[in-house]
Tab-separated table of C-alpha atoms in Angstrom:
chain	number	residue	atom	x	y	z
J	12	UNK	CA	-0.096	-0.067	0.323
J	13	UNK	CA	2.946	2.284	0.776
J	14	UNK	CA	4.224	1.812	-2.914
J	15	UNK	CA	0.966	2.817	-4.720
J	16	UNK	CA	0.187	5.771	-1.978
J	17	UNK	CA	3.918	7.217	-3.167
J	18	UNK	CA	3.050	6.798	-6.763
J	19	UNK	CA	-0.751	8.638	-6.166
J	20	UNK	CA	0.798	11.514	-4.567
J	21	UNK	CA	3.294	11.718	-7.315
J	22	UNK	CA	0.638	11.287	-9.864
J	23	UNK	CA	-1.231	14.488	-8.100
J	24	UNK	CA	1.888	16.305	-8.724
J	25	UNK	CA	1.088	16.189	-12.735
J	26	UNK	CA	-2.933	16.666	-12.344
J	27	UNK	CA	-2.553	19.534	-10.299
J	28	UNK	CA	0.049	21.361	-12.092
J	29	UNK	CA	-2.578	20.767	-15.221
J	30	UNK	CA	-5.366	22.573	-13.028
J	31	UNK	CA	-3.071	25.051	-11.219
J	32	UNK	CA	-1.831	26.776	-14.824
J	33	UNK	CA	-5.021	27.672	-15.637
J	34	UNK	CA	-5.028	30.328	-12.781
J	35	UNK	CA	-2.406	32.902	-11.829
J	36	UNK	CA	-0.376	32.118	-8.426
J	37	UNK	CA	-1.414	35.686	-7.233
J	38	UNK	CA	-5.174	34.554	-7.790
J	39	UNK	CA	-5.134	31.683	-5.975
J	40	UNK	CA	-3.170	33.498	-3.022
J	41	UNK	CA	-5.935	36.254	-2.695
J	42	UNK	CA	-8.658	33.491	-3.035
J	43	UNK	CA	-7.232	31.720	0.116
J	44	UNK	CA	-6.268	35.005	2.200
J	45	UNK	CA	-10.011	36.142	1.504
J	46	UNK	CA	-11.614	33.292	2.348
J	47	UNK	CA	-9.124	32.999	6.074
J	48	UNK	CA	-10.217	36.627	6.564
J	49	UNK	CA	-13.694	36.714	6.542
J	50	UNK	CA	-13.723	33.288	8.540
J	51	UNK	CA	-13.084	31.930	11.617
J	52	UNK	CA	-9.215	31.117	11.827
J	53	UNK	CA	-10.100	27.642	14.081
J	54	UNK	CA	-12.375	26.715	11.268
J	55	UNK	CA	-11.360	23.475	10.383
J	56	UNK	CA	-12.056	23.989	6.544
J	57	UNK	CA	-10.377	27.234	6.260
J	58	UNK	CA	-7.332	25.253	7.681
J	59	UNK	CA	-7.883	22.355	5.111
J	60	UNK	CA	-7.965	24.946	2.365
J	61	UNK	CA	-4.648	26.646	3.526
J	62	UNK	CA	-2.961	23.520	3.904
J	63	UNK	CA	-4.352	22.114	0.484
J	64	UNK	CA	-3.406	25.635	-1.375
J	65	UNK	CA	0.293	25.442	0.491
J	66	UNK	CA	0.875	21.822	-1.147
J	67	UNK	CA	-0.254	22.638	-4.278
J	68	UNK	CA	2.103	25.705	-4.107
J	69	UNK	CA	4.911	23.212	-3.012
J	70	UNK	CA	3.948	20.828	-5.710
J	71	UNK	CA	4.280	23.603	-8.300
J	72	UNK	CA	7.164	24.357	-7.349
J	73	UNK	CA	9.078	21.264	-7.454
J	74	UNK	CA	7.818	21.008	-11.111
J	75	UNK	CA	9.333	24.563	-11.916
J	76	UNK	CA	12.980	23.599	-10.471
J	77	UNK	CA	12.641	20.272	-12.217
J	78	UNK	CA	11.575	21.604	-15.920
J	79	UNK	CA	14.443	24.260	-15.191
J	80	UNK	CA	17.249	21.637	-14.429
J	81	UNK	CA	16.625	18.995	-17.120
J	82	UNK	CA	13.086	19.213	-18.984
J	83	UNK	CA	13.497	15.854	-20.658
J	84	UNK	CA	14.636	14.070	-17.966
J	85	UNK	CA	11.693	15.380	-15.683
J	86	UNK	CA	9.250	14.879	-18.330
J	87	UNK	CA	10.265	11.249	-18.755
J	88	UNK	CA	9.892	10.883	-15.069
J	89	UNK	CA	6.650	12.186	-14.729
J	90	UNK	CA	5.800	9.786	-17.660
J	91	UNK	CA	7.408	6.962	-16.025
J	92	UNK	CA	5.448	7.542	-12.775
J	93	UNK	CA	2.015	8.099	-14.659
J	94	UNK	CA	3.272	4.802	-16.791
J	95	UNK	CA	3.976	2.831	-13.252
J	96	UNK	CA	0.426	4.306	-11.751
J	97	UNK	CA	-1.600	2.820	-14.569
J	98	UNK	CA	-0.081	-0.668	-14.442
J	99	UNK	CA	-0.671	-1.037	-10.395
J	100	UNK	CA	-4.171	0.250	-11.310
J	101	UNK	CA	-4.224	-2.250	-14.031
J	102	UNK	CA	-3.034	-4.941	-11.918
J	103	UNK	CA	-5.010	-4.375	-9.244
J	104	UNK	CA	-8.409	-4.705	-11.758
J	105	UNK	CA	-7.065	-8.190	-13.046
J	106	UNK	CA	-6.884	-9.479	-9.424
J	107	UNK	CA	-10.417	-8.250	-9.047
J	108	UNK	CA	-11.286	-10.255	-11.924
J	109	UNK	CA	-9.830	-13.405	-10.824
J	110	UNK	CA	-12.021	-13.178	-7.827
J	111	UNK	CA	-15.166	-12.356	-9.250
J	112	UNK	CA	-17.833	-14.953	-9.219
J	113	UNK	CA	-19.968	-13.264	-12.012
J	114	UNK	CA	-17.068	-13.452	-14.311
J	115	UNK	CA	-18.862	-15.370	-16.810
J	116	UNK	CA	-21.777	-12.800	-16.855
J	117	UNK	CA	-19.030	-9.982	-17.590
J	118	UNK	CA	-19.733	-7.749	-21.166
J	119	UNK	CA	-16.232	-6.125	-21.169
J	120	UNK	CA	-12.825	-7.139	-20.016
J	121	UNK	CA	-10.407	-4.097	-19.670
J	122	UNK	CA	-6.757	-5.582	-19.430
J	123	UNK	CA	-5.170	-2.230	-20.468
J	124	UNK	CA	-1.901	-1.199	-19.220
J	125	UNK	CA	-0.707	-3.934	-17.579
J	126	UNK	CA	2.215	-4.972	-19.808
J	127	UNK	CA	1.253	-8.323	-20.119
J	128	UNK	CA	3.179	-10.332	-22.647
J	129	UNK	CA	0.837	-13.598	-21.768
J	130	UNK	CA	-2.897	-13.542	-21.788
J	131	UNK	CA	-4.475	-14.211	-18.140
J	132	UNK	CA	-6.365	-17.664	-18.403
J	133	UNK	CA	-9.355	-15.971	-16.443
J	134	UNK	CA	-10.151	-14.073	-19.698
J	135	UNK	CA	-11.535	-17.467	-21.788
J	136	UNK	CA	-14.164	-18.325	-18.697
J	137	UNK	CA	-15.804	-14.787	-19.579
J	138	UNK	CA	-17.953	-16.612	-21.692
J	139	UNK	CA	-20.528	-13.320	-21.985
J	140	UNK	CA	-17.814	-10.922	-22.874
J	141	UNK	CA	-18.414	-9.035	-26.060
J	142	UNK	CA	-15.471	-6.527	-25.326
J	143	UNK	CA	-12.110	-7.207	-24.833
J	144	UNK	CA	-9.335	-4.058	-24.279
J	145	UNK	CA	-5.842	-4.972	-24.431
J	146	UNK	CA	-4.181	-1.868	-24.774
J	147	UNK	CA	-0.843	-0.332	-23.628
J	148	UNK	CA	0.315	-4.483	-23.347
J	149	UNK	CA	3.057	-6.419	-24.629
J	150	UNK	CA	0.487	-8.807	-26.367
J	151	UNK	CA	2.465	-9.894	-29.822
J	152	UNK	CA	-0.384	-12.684	-30.891
J	153	UNK	CA	-4.293	-13.326	-29.607
J	154	UNK	CA	-4.492	-16.955	-28.287
J	155	UNK	CA	-6.709	-19.375	-30.347
J	156	UNK	CA	-8.951	-20.108	-27.523
J	157	UNK	CA	-10.798	-16.547	-28.170
J	158	UNK	CA	-12.549	-18.710	-30.392
J	159	UNK	CA	-14.211	-19.958	-27.428
J	160	UNK	CA	-16.069	-16.481	-26.347
J	161	UNK	CA	-18.701	-16.830	-29.207
J	162	UNK	CA	-20.136	-13.294	-28.024
J	163	UNK	CA	-17.023	-11.385	-28.525
J	164	UNK	CA	-17.610	-8.311	-30.753
J	165	UNK	CA	-14.881	-5.810	-30.230
J	166	UNK	CA	-11.439	-6.295	-29.680
J	167	UNK	CA	-9.010	-3.177	-28.907
J	168	UNK	CA	-5.595	-4.277	-29.601
J	169	UNK	CA	-3.601	-0.352	-29.498
J	170	UNK	CA	-0.209	0.395	-28.039
J	171	UNK	CA	1.282	-3.052	-28.486
J	172	UNK	CA	4.072	-2.756	-30.199
J	173	UNK	CA	2.572	-5.198	-33.281
J	174	UNK	CA	4.154	-5.938	-36.383
J	175	UNK	CA	3.261	-7.726	-39.538
J	176	UNK	CA	4.008	-10.882	-38.020
J	177	UNK	CA	1.305	-10.364	-35.192
J	178	UNK	CA	-0.273	-13.968	-34.579
J	179	UNK	CA	-4.025	-13.843	-35.367
J	180	UNK	CA	-6.166	-17.049	-34.843
J	181	UNK	CA	-9.165	-17.607	-37.055
J	182	UNK	CA	-12.070	-16.152	-35.666
J	183	UNK	CA	-15.651	-15.626	-36.358
J	184	UNK	CA	-18.281	-12.668	-34.901
J	185	UNK	CA	-15.219	-9.932	-34.391
J	186	UNK	CA	-17.299	-6.795	-35.715
J	187	UNK	CA	-14.513	-4.205	-34.466
J	188	UNK	CA	-11.064	-4.341	-34.775
J	189	UNK	CA	-8.641	-1.470	-33.611
J	190	UNK	CA	-5.152	-1.909	-34.307
J	191	UNK	CA	-4.210	1.768	-33.340
J	192	UNK	CA	-1.039	2.788	-31.990
J	193	UNK	CA	1.283	0.126	-33.128
J	194	UNK	CA	3.699	1.932	-35.689
J	195	UNK	CA	2.664	-1.076	-38.246
J	196	UNK	CA	3.867	-0.534	-41.680
J	197	UNK	CA	2.368	-3.452	-42.990
J	198	UNK	CA	-1.025	-5.105	-41.729
J	199	UNK	CA	-0.830	-8.618	-40.245
J	200	UNK	CA	-3.419	-11.262	-41.607
J	201	UNK	CA	-6.331	-9.681	-39.856
J	202	UNK	CA	-8.434	-11.285	-42.736
J	203	UNK	CA	-8.372	-14.593	-40.536
J	204	UNK	CA	-11.012	-12.754	-38.424
J	205	UNK	CA	-14.374	-13.692	-40.105
J	206	UNK	CA	-17.161	-10.816	-39.751
J	207	UNK	CA	-15.033	-7.589	-39.070
J	208	UNK	CA	-17.081	-4.535	-40.440
J	209	UNK	CA	-14.774	-1.997	-39.044
J	210	UNK	CA	-10.830	-1.845	-38.966
J	211	UNK	CA	-9.458	1.035	-36.993
J	212	UNK	CA	-5.780	1.540	-38.238
J	213	UNK	CA	-4.993	5.148	-36.640
J	214	UNK	CA	-1.717	6.078	-35.138
J	215	UNK	CA	0.722	4.219	-37.296
J	216	UNK	CA	3.117	4.139	-39.959
J	217	UNK	CA	1.062	3.180	-43.325
J	218	UNK	CA	2.172	4.873	-45.963
J	219	UNK	CA	-0.403	3.807	-48.257
J	220	UNK	CA	-3.686	2.089	-47.897
J	221	UNK	CA	-3.152	-1.779	-47.028
J	222	UNK	CA	-5.194	-2.790	-50.103
J	223	UNK	CA	-5.143	-6.510	-50.399
J	224	UNK	CA	-5.188	-7.531	-47.179
J	225	UNK	CA	-8.114	-5.368	-46.085
J	226	UNK	CA	-9.793	-6.770	-49.565
J	227	UNK	CA	-9.772	-9.978	-48.185
J	228	UNK	CA	-12.041	-9.060	-45.357
J	229	UNK	CA	-15.232	-9.109	-46.954
J	230	UNK	CA	-17.551	-7.622	-44.484
J	231	UNK	CA	-15.923	-4.594	-43.925
J	232	UNK	CA	-17.588	-1.125	-44.354
J	233	UNK	CA	-15.454	1.319	-42.060
J	234	UNK	CA	-12.121	2.004	-42.156
J	235	UNK	CA	-10.438	4.520	-39.867
J	236	UNK	CA	-6.724	5.181	-41.061
J	237	UNK	CA	-5.936	8.618	-40.051
J	238	UNK	CA	-2.786	9.993	-38.439
J	239	UNK	CA	-0.199	7.920	-40.881
J	240	UNK	CA	2.187	9.257	-43.295
J	241	UNK	CA	-0.030	8.460	-46.052
J	242	UNK	CA	-0.393	9.692	-49.815
J	243	UNK	CA	-2.601	8.699	-52.388
J	244	UNK	CA	-1.303	7.897	-55.612
J	245	UNK	CA	-2.457	5.715	-58.343
J	246	UNK	CA	-3.355	2.352	-56.995
J	247	UNK	CA	-6.272	-0.258	-57.296
J	248	UNK	CA	-8.680	1.236	-55.013
J	249	UNK	CA	-11.293	-0.686	-56.463
J	250	UNK	CA	-10.431	-3.637	-54.274
J	251	UNK	CA	-12.742	-1.684	-51.385
J	252	UNK	CA	-15.584	-0.748	-53.692
J	253	UNK	CA	-17.951	-2.234	-51.156
J	254	UNK	CA	-16.122	0.074	-48.463
J	255	UNK	CA	-18.672	2.492	-47.150
J	256	UNK	CA	-16.910	4.647	-44.422
J	257	UNK	CA	-13.327	6.065	-44.807
J	258	UNK	CA	-11.448	8.238	-42.823
J	259	UNK	CA	-8.100	9.474	-43.445
J	260	UNK	CA	-7.623	12.189	-41.124
J	261	UNK	CA	-4.314	14.231	-39.995
J	262	UNK	CA	-2.105	12.267	-42.558
J	263	UNK	CA	-0.552	15.106	-43.866
J	264	UNK	CA	-1.973	14.428	-47.571
J	265	UNK	CA	-1.006	16.688	-50.454
J	266	UNK	CA	-2.818	15.008	-53.565
J	267	UNK	CA	-5.548	12.696	-54.227
J	268	UNK	CA	-5.108	10.141	-57.600
J	269	UNK	CA	-8.157	10.741	-59.433
J	270	UNK	CA	-8.094	6.405	-59.168
J	271	UNK	CA	-8.954	6.981	-55.217
J	272	UNK	CA	-12.609	7.726	-56.868
J	273	UNK	CA	-13.047	3.973	-57.610
J	274	UNK	CA	-14.235	3.319	-54.260
J	275	UNK	CA	-17.555	3.481	-55.629
J	276	UNK	CA	-19.306	2.185	-52.675
J	277	UNK	CA	-18.509	5.117	-50.157
J	278	UNK	CA	-21.331	6.595	-48.457
J	279	UNK	CA	-18.997	8.892	-45.827
J	280	UNK	CA	-15.348	10.451	-46.685
J	281	UNK	CA	-13.533	11.962	-44.055
J	282	UNK	CA	-9.823	13.531	-45.037
J	283	UNK	CA	-9.626	16.303	-42.345
J	284	UNK	CA	-6.716	18.405	-41.096
J	285	UNK	CA	-4.499	17.590	-44.360
J	286	UNK	CA	-2.484	19.844	-46.607
J	287	UNK	CA	-4.728	19.446	-49.799
J	288	UNK	CA	-4.884	22.444	-52.211
J	289	UNK	CA	-7.090	21.391	-55.013
J	290	UNK	CA	-9.626	17.991	-55.642
J	291	UNK	CA	-9.359	16.581	-58.792
J	292	UNK	CA	-12.178	15.818	-60.967
J	293	UNK	CA	-13.903	13.035	-60.932
J	294	UNK	CA	-15.549	12.798	-57.436
J	295	UNK	CA	-18.865	12.441	-59.103
J	296	UNK	CA	-18.276	8.835	-58.976
J	297	UNK	CA	-18.671	8.554	-55.853
J	298	UNK	CA	-22.027	8.771	-56.172
J	299	UNK	CA	-23.390	7.341	-53.013
J	300	UNK	CA	-21.774	9.725	-50.736
J	301	UNK	CA	-24.110	11.668	-48.270
J	302	UNK	CA	-21.459	12.647	-45.951
J	303	UNK	CA	-17.893	14.333	-47.123
J	304	UNK	CA	-15.674	16.425	-45.087
J	305	UNK	CA	-12.465	18.594	-46.319
J	306	UNK	CA	-11.935	20.090	-42.568
J	307	UNK	CA	-9.033	22.338	-42.119
J	308	UNK	CA	-7.312	21.816	-45.557
J	309	UNK	CA	-6.133	24.515	-47.958
J	310	UNK	CA	-8.690	24.266	-50.646
J	311	UNK	CA	-9.063	27.252	-52.645
J	312	UNK	CA	-11.622	25.495	-55.178
J	313	UNK	CA	-14.242	22.764	-55.684
J	314	UNK	CA	-14.206	20.521	-58.807
J	315	UNK	CA	-17.201	20.900	-60.791
J	316	UNK	CA	-18.647	17.558	-60.664
J	317	UNK	CA	-18.616	17.854	-56.887
J	318	UNK	CA	-21.853	19.384	-57.566
J	319	UNK	CA	-23.242	16.214	-59.351
J	320	UNK	CA	-23.499	14.557	-55.955
J	321	UNK	CA	-27.474	14.157	-55.775
J	322	UNK	CA	-27.200	12.193	-52.303
J	323	UNK	CA	-24.839	14.560	-50.384
J	324	UNK	CA	-26.379	15.551	-47.299
J	325	UNK	CA	-23.395	16.821	-45.220
J	326	UNK	CA	-20.590	18.671	-46.387
J	327	UNK	CA	-17.825	20.254	-44.473
J	328	UNK	CA	-15.145	22.978	-45.548
J	329	UNK	CA	-14.521	24.810	-42.571
J	330	UNK	CA	-10.878	25.981	-42.175
J	331	UNK	CA	-10.448	26.476	-46.293
J	332	UNK	CA	-9.064	28.813	-48.603
J	333	UNK	CA	-12.262	29.400	-50.497
J	334	UNK	CA	-13.079	32.860	-51.878
J	335	UNK	CA	-16.414	32.186	-53.775
J	336	UNK	CA	-19.036	29.407	-53.665
J	337	UNK	CA	-19.735	28.628	-57.152
J	338	UNK	CA	-23.227	28.642	-58.656
J	339	UNK	CA	-23.523	25.238	-59.266
J	340	UNK	CA	-23.989	24.428	-55.248
J	341	UNK	CA	-27.718	24.180	-56.452
J	342	UNK	CA	-26.691	20.878	-58.033
J	343	UNK	CA	-26.995	19.272	-54.523
J	344	UNK	CA	-30.196	18.846	-54.345
J	345	UNK	CA	-30.111	16.377	-50.964
J	346	UNK	CA	-27.838	18.710	-49.174
J	347	UNK	CA	-28.811	19.166	-45.381
J	348	UNK	CA	-26.426	20.590	-43.483
J	349	UNK	CA	-23.549	22.998	-45.160
J	350	UNK	CA	-20.246	24.035	-43.538
J	351	UNK	CA	-18.237	26.949	-45.205
J	352	UNK	CA	-16.966	28.835	-41.623
J	353	UNK	CA	-13.484	30.054	-41.716
J	354	UNK	CA	-12.758	30.416	-45.659
J	355	UNK	CA	-12.256	33.873	-47.534
J	356	UNK	CA	-15.728	33.941	-48.852
J	357	UNK	CA	-17.132	37.393	-50.175
J	358	UNK	CA	-19.736	36.371	-51.869
J	359	UNK	CA	-22.818	34.038	-51.972
J	360	UNK	CA	-24.621	33.076	-55.229
J	361	UNK	CA	-28.369	33.373	-54.845
J	362	UNK	CA	-28.462	29.845	-56.238
J	363	UNK	CA	-28.224	28.751	-52.604
J	364	UNK	CA	-31.448	29.376	-52.183
J	365	UNK	CA	-32.299	26.277	-54.158
J	366	UNK	CA	-31.018	23.968	-51.307
J	367	UNK	CA	-34.804	23.331	-50.713
J	368	UNK	CA	-33.540	20.167	-48.125
J	369	UNK	CA	-30.864	22.612	-46.428
J	370	UNK	CA	-31.435	22.389	-42.588
J	371	UNK	CA	-28.005	23.928	-41.127
J	372	UNK	CA	-26.333	26.926	-42.779
J	373	UNK	CA	-22.754	27.580	-41.445
J	374	UNK	CA	-21.056	30.885	-43.144
J	375	UNK	CA	-19.630	32.709	-40.182
J	376	UNK	CA	-15.976	34.319	-40.151
J	377	UNK	CA	-15.616	35.002	-43.626
J	378	UNK	CA	-15.772	38.467	-45.801
J	379	UNK	CA	-19.582	38.431	-46.483
J	380	UNK	CA	-21.158	41.685	-46.910
J	381	UNK	CA	-24.327	40.987	-48.626
J	382	UNK	CA	-26.898	38.105	-48.063
J	383	UNK	CA	-28.640	36.695	-51.253
J	384	UNK	CA	-32.388	37.405	-51.407
J	385	UNK	CA	-33.232	33.557	-52.189
J	386	UNK	CA	-32.046	32.815	-48.645
J	387	UNK	CA	-35.870	33.592	-48.139
J	388	UNK	CA	-36.804	30.273	-50.030
J	389	UNK	CA	-34.934	28.024	-47.466
J	390	UNK	CA	-38.000	27.245	-45.763
J	391	UNK	CA	-36.726	23.887	-43.696
J	392	UNK	CA	-33.576	25.861	-42.372
J	393	UNK	CA	-33.156	25.505	-38.609
J	394	UNK	CA	-29.671	27.107	-38.029
J	395	UNK	CA	-28.409	29.985	-39.674
J	396	UNK	CA	-24.741	31.256	-38.099
J	397	UNK	CA	-23.317	34.151	-40.169
J	398	UNK	CA	-21.470	35.953	-37.470
J	399	UNK	CA	-17.869	37.799	-37.824
J	400	UNK	CA	-18.951	39.093	-41.543
J	401	UNK	CA	-19.052	42.225	-43.084
J	402	UNK	CA	-22.996	42.581	-43.006
J	403	UNK	CA	-24.147	46.247	-42.592
J	404	UNK	CA	-27.739	45.330	-42.035
J	405	UNK	CA	-30.418	43.021	-40.814
J	406	UNK	CA	-31.058	40.948	-43.884
J	407	UNK	CA	-34.778	41.297	-43.846
J	408	UNK	CA	-35.014	37.699	-45.864
J	409	UNK	CA	-34.321	35.995	-42.480
J	410	UNK	CA	-37.903	37.099	-41.272
J	411	UNK	CA	-39.258	35.015	-43.720
J	412	UNK	CA	-37.260	31.716	-42.626
J	413	UNK	CA	-40.294	30.230	-40.687
J	414	UNK	CA	-38.371	26.642	-39.435
J	415	UNK	CA	-35.879	28.766	-38.011
J	416	UNK	CA	-34.677	28.024	-34.198
J	417	UNK	CA	-31.210	29.126	-33.986
J	418	UNK	CA	-29.488	32.486	-35.363
J	419	UNK	CA	-26.277	34.315	-34.758
J	420	UNK	CA	-25.581	37.723	-35.829
J	421	UNK	CA	-22.811	38.815	-33.886
J	422	UNK	CA	-19.952	40.440	-35.021
J	423	UNK	CA	-21.296	42.163	-37.639
J	424	UNK	CA	-21.896	45.763	-38.849
J	425	UNK	CA	-25.688	45.272	-38.081
J	426	UNK	CA	-26.929	48.173	-36.150
J	427	UNK	CA	-30.540	47.574	-35.967
J	428	UNK	CA	-32.935	44.348	-35.215
J	429	UNK	CA	-36.425	44.490	-36.599
J	430	UNK	CA	-39.213	43.570	-34.707
J	431	UNK	CA	-40.422	41.257	-36.952
J	432	UNK	CA	-37.417	38.884	-35.758
J	433	UNK	CA	-39.864	38.092	-32.571
J	434	UNK	CA	-42.378	36.317	-35.247
J	435	UNK	CA	-39.907	33.795	-35.608
J	436	UNK	CA	-39.945	30.210	-33.331
J	437	UNK	CA	-36.099	30.941	-32.041
J	438	UNK	CA	-35.180	28.952	-29.505
J	439	UNK	CA	-31.269	30.995	-29.286
J	440	UNK	CA	-30.380	34.169	-30.518
J	441	UNK	CA	-26.566	35.739	-30.795
J	442	UNK	CA	-26.436	39.007	-31.216
J	443	UNK	CA	-22.990	39.626	-29.168
J	444	UNK	CA	-20.331	42.339	-29.980
J	445	UNK	CA	-22.894	44.440	-32.019
J	446	UNK	CA	-23.044	48.547	-32.078
J	447	UNK	CA	-26.100	48.715	-30.650
J	448	UNK	CA	-27.199	50.591	-27.496
J	449	UNK	CA	-30.539	49.577	-26.163
J	450	UNK	CA	-30.667	53.082	-24.089
J	451	UNK	CA	-30.744	54.838	-27.528
J	452	UNK	CA	-34.117	56.484	-28.363
J	453	UNK	CA	-33.263	55.119	-32.155
J	454	UNK	CA	-33.227	51.629	-30.376
J	455	UNK	CA	-36.681	51.115	-29.095
J	456	UNK	CA	-37.437	48.900	-31.923
J	457	UNK	CA	-34.554	46.787	-31.510
J	458	UNK	CA	-35.444	46.882	-27.837
J	459	UNK	CA	-38.776	45.408	-28.119
J	460	UNK	CA	-37.630	42.581	-30.514
J	461	UNK	CA	-35.131	41.562	-27.758
J	462	UNK	CA	-37.460	41.501	-25.311
J	463	UNK	CA	-40.329	39.676	-27.304
J	464	UNK	CA	-37.868	37.162	-28.154
J	465	UNK	CA	-37.232	36.776	-24.470
J	466	UNK	CA	-40.544	36.506	-23.287
J	467	UNK	CA	-41.466	33.928	-26.012
J	468	UNK	CA	-38.900	31.570	-24.548
J	469	UNK	CA	-35.924	32.189	-26.727
J	470	UNK	CA	-32.161	32.007	-25.106
J	471	UNK	CA	-30.837	35.353	-26.060
J	472	UNK	CA	-27.127	35.846	-26.045
J	473	UNK	CA	-26.361	38.139	-24.187
J	474	UNK	CA	-29.468	38.290	-22.275
J	475	UNK	CA	-31.661	41.482	-21.249
J	476	UNK	CA	-31.785	42.339	-17.748
J	477	UNK	CA	-35.244	43.682	-18.145
J	478	UNK	CA	-38.742	43.874	-15.874
J	479	UNK	CA	-41.198	41.449	-17.630
J	480	UNK	CA	-43.644	44.436	-18.143
J	481	UNK	CA	-41.438	46.793	-20.170
J	482	UNK	CA	-43.422	47.143	-22.779
J	483	UNK	CA	-46.838	46.069	-21.631
């Protein structure tokens, strides 16, 4: 118990640093002094708070000294303390499993961070287990005895320093296999597991999608291969023509070869937080796409045939370099959610009003000075955020958006809000940082509109501290 207590105390240092760093030392001192001065000095709660505060100060000072002396060595020591604490907790958890009389009824077994190199025998007694967590160990093989666990559905085998020779037995019924964080360059023989629907290969060292071994997973419909040093060069992507969901995020992608579009079964494609400047023509071949995300790239234009994706419901273009939205956007006839924020857009086409199924529109943090009149046609629109633009006046077409429940006009150049806004069924209305002084005589209509919104139950931000009878 002494060892565990010592480790817990040292680990508290790490936690306290994270919390304490959010507040200045001076502010903390003032808070404690204030408590003490306004309370009985002998009050046990005050004494305890003072002691806890002084302890935290000493911990922070120890951290500062350690970092100043040898930052790398000190952080390595903290990580070693953390890992040892996790190991001790894991061993305690394993002992609890061994003595559990209801082991056979457990749905989940968590063996993570125990630094195991062999499988504990008790696992094979958990006949009802559905989830097996093996993270943070040294398990280089899955035992054939896992086949006895016929209810097992998900295996998390992350951070075990696996290689392509990892031994995988013939198993059936496993729906999800997660091999993240193993520095894999080649994929082990995962096809020996029948029924895998979701494969996760995040945080490895794949330079390309391991098409051939994945192709042998006949039931696979979702592949997550983010945070790998990937390239999407010319390859036989048609081997994965039945894949439904593909995620390649944070992988430093710079280009996409058109042969990539031969995965014709894709319904969701994520290429987020990469370094893509352009998207090649041919994307319309992914005719089943319903969700498409290029979040946080450097895209300045879209391929013309993207607007032929008739089934696309969601497109995310946040944080790119676009300055215009093509008029062809009206071709996305099934679009329900459109994310265009944090670009350089200065104009929206009138054709955007033809997106009859649109429910959410995000165009904030752009350079737009005028909104198209056709927005009034979006009678299914529920969410509209256009804050942080150069809109000089309240767009009256918004008053025709009868389904609108969430509106944000903050940080624009709007100086007046019409009374008609109170006729909308808004649940949330943001009007932060506008040049509007409700005490001005010429802002009576604005003030009345905001008061009515609050009376109607809308969450007005910032809210008005006005008596309910101000305008009876």
